[in-house]
C-alpha positions as a Markdown table, in Angstrom:
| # | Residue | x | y | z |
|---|---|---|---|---|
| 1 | Unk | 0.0 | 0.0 | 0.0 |
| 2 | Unk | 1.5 | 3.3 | -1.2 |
| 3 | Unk | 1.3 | 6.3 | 2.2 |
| 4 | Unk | 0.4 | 9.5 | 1.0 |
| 5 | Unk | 0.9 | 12.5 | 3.5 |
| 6 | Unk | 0.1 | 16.4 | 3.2 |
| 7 | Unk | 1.4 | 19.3 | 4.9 |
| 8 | Unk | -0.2 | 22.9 | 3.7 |
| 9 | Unk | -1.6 | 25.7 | 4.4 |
| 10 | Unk | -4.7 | 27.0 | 5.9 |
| 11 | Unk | -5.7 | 29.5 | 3.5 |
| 12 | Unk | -6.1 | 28.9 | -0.3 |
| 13 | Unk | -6.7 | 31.9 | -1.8 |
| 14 | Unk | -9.6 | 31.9 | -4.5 |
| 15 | Unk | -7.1 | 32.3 | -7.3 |
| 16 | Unk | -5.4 | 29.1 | -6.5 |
| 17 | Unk | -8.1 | 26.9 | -4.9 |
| 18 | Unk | -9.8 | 25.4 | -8.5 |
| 19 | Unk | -6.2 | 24.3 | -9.4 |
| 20 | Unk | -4.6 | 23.2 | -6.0 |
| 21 | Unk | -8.3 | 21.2 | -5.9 |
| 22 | Unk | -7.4 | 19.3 | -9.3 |
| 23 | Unk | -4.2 | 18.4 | -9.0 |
| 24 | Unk | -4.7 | 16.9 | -5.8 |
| 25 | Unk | -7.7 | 14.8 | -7.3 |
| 26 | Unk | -5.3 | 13.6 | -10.5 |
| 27 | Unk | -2.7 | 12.6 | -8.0 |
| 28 | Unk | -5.1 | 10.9 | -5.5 |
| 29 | Unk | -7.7 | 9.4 | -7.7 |
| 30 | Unk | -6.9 | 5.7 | -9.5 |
| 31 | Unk | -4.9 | 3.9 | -6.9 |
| 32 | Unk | -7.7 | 0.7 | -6.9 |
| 33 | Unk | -7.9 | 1.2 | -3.7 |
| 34 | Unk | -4.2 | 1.1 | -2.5 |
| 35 | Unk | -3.4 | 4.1 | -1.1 |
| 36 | Unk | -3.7 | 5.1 | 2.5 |
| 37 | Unk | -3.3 | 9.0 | 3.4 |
| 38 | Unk | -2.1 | 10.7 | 6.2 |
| 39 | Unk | -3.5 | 14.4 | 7.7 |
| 40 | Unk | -3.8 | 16.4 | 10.8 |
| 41 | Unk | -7.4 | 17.8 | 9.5 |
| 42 | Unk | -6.5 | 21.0 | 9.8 |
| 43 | Unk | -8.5 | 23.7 | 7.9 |
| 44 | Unk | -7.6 | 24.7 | 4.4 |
| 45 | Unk | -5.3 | 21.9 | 2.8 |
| 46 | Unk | -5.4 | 19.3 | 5.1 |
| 47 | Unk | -9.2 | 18.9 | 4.9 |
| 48 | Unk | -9.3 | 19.2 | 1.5 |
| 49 | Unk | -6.4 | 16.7 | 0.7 |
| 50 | Unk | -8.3 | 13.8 | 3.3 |
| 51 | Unk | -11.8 | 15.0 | 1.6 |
| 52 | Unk | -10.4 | 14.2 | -1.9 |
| 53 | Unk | -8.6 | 10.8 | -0.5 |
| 54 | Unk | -11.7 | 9.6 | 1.2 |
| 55 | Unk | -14.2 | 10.3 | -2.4 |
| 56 | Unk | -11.9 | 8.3 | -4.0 |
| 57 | Unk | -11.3 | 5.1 | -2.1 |
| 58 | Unk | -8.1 | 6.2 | 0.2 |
| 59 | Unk | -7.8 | 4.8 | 3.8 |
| 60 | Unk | -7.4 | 8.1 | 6.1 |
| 61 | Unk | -4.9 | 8.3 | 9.2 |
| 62 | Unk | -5.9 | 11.3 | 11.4 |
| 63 | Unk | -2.9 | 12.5 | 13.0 |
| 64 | Unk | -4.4 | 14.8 | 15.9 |
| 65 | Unk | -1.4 | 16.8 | 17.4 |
| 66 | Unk | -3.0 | 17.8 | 20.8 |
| 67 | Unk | -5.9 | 16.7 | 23.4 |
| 68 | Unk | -7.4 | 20.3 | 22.6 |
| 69 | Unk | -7.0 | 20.4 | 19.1 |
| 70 | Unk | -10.6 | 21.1 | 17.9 |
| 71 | Unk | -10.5 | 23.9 | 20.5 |
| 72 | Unk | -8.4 | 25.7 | 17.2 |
| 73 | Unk | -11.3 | 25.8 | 14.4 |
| 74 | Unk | -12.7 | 29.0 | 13.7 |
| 75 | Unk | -16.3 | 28.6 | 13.9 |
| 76 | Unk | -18.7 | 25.6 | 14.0 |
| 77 | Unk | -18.7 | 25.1 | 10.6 |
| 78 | Unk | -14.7 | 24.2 | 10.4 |
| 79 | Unk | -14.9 | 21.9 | 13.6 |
| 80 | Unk | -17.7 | 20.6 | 12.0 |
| 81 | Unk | -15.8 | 19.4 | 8.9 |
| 82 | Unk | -12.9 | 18.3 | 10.5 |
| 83 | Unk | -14.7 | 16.1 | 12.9 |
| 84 | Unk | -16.7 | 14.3 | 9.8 |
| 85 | Unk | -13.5 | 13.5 | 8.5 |
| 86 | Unk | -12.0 | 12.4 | 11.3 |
| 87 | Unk | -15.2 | 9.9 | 11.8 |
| 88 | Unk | -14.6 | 8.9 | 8.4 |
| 89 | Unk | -10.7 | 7.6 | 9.5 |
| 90 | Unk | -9.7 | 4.2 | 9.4 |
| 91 | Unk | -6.9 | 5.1 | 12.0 |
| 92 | Unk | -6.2 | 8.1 | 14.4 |
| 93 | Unk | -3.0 | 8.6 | 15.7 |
| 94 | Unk | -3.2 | 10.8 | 18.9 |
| 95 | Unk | 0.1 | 12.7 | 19.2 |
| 96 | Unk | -0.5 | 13.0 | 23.1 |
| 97 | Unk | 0.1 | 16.9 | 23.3 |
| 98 | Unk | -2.0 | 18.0 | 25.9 |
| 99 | Unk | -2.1 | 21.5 | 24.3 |
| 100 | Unk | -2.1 | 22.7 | 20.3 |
| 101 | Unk | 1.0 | 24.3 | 20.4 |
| 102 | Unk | 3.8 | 25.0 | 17.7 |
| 103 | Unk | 5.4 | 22.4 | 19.0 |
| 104 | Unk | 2.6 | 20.0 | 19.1 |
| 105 | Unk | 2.3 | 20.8 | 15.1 |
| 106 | Unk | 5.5 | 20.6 | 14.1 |
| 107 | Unk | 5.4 | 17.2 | 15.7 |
| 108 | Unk | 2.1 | 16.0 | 13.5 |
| 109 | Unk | 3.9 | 17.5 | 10.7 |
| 110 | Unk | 6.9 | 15.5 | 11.7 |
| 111 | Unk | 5.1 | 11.9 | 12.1 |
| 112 | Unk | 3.1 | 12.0 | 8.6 |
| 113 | Unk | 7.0 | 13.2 | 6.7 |
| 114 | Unk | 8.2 | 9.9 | 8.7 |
| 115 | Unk | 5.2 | 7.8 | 8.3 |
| 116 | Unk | 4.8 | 8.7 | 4.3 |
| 117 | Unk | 6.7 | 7.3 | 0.7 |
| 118 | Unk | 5.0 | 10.9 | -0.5 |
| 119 | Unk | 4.8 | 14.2 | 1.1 |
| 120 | Unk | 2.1 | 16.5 | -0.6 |
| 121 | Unk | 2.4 | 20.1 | -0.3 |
| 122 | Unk | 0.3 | 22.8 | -0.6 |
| 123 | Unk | 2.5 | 25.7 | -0.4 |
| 124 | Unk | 3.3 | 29.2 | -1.8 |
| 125 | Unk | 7.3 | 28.1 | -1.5 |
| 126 | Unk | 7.2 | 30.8 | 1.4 |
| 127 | Unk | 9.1 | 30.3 | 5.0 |
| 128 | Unk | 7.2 | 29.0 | 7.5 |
| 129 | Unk | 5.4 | 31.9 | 9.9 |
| 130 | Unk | 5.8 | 29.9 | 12.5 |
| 131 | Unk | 7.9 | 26.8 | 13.7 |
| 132 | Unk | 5.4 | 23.6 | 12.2 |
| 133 | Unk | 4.1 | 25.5 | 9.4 |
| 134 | Unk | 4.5 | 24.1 | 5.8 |
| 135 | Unk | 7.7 | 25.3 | 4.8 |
| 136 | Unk | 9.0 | 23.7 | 7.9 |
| 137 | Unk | 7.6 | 20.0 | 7.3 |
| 138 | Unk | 8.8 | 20.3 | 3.8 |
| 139 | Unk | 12.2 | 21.3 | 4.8 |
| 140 | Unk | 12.1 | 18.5 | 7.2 |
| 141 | Unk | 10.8 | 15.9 | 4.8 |
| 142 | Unk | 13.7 | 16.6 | 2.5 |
| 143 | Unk | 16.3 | 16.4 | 4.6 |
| 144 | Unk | 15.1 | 12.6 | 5.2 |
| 145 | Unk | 14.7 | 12.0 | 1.4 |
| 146 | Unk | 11.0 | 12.1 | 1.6 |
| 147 | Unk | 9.9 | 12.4 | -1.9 |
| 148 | Unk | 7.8 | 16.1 | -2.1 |
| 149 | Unk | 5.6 | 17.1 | -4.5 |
| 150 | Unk | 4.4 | 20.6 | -4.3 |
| 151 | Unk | 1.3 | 22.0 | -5.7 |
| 152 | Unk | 0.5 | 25.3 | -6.0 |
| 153 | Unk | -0.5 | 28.4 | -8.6 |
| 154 | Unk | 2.2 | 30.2 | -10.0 |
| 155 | Unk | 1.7 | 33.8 | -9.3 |
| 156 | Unk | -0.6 | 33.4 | -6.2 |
| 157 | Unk | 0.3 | 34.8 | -2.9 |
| 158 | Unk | -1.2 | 34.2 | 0.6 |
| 159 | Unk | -3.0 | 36.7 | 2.4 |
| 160 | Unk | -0.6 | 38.0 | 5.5 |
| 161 | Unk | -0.8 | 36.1 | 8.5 |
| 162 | Unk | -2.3 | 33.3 | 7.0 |
């Protein structure tokens, strides 16, 4: 079975969403039901990579980084996603954090790059803005020769602080 893993970023701006969207689906569709995917379930690229994997035939691993991670979502309509994923999840791998913290991340970010033969990223090719964001887990995953495949826009920027 071929482990698929995804680090990326919250926010996918408009311009890039249609595009990040379909290249994820060509890369995670047609695997006759051999793949298994790996994601925190965060908001943004997370749940849309595990959404994807699920619709067509993937076995999801939810790697939760903390005990209080849902206290993170937004609203109730992102906690509400990510725990309908997270029901959907053949495995859950609880980190054992008792708090979300950059730390905590990092170290979900850290166990899907170790526990994958893929990394998928969604990312701008920005620095991280803080120690476990994307640009941190890719750096990471190359330096163990973790395969990466990035998918992103050309041309398309985050908002700041996102």
């Amino acid at each position: 079975m071929k482990r698929i893993g995804v680090t990326g970023h919250r926010d996918i701006p408009p311009a890039a969403f249609e595009e990040v969207r379909d290249r994820l689906r060509a890369l995670l569709c047609g695997h006759d039901g051999s793949l298994e995917v790996l994601s925190s379930l965060a908001t943004g690229a997370d749940q849309l990579f595990a959404a994807i994997a699920l619709d067509c035939g993937a076995a999801l691993t939810a790697v939760i980084p903390s005990g209080d991670y849902e206290t993170g979502f937004a609203d109730d309509a992102e906690l509400a996603r990510y725990r309908g994923l997270k029901r959907r999840a053949t495995q859950e791998v609880d980190l054992g954090y008792p708090h979300a913290t950059d730390e905590a991340y990092y170290a979900a970010g850290a166990y899907i790059a170790d526990n994958c033969d893929r990394l998928v990223a969604v990312w701008d090719g920005l620095p991280a803005r803080g120690l476990g964001g994307t640009g941190d887990i890719v750096q990471y995953a190359r330096s163990l020769g973790r395969p990466v495949t990035v998918i992103w826009r050309d041309g398309v920027r985050r908002a700041r602080g996102l």
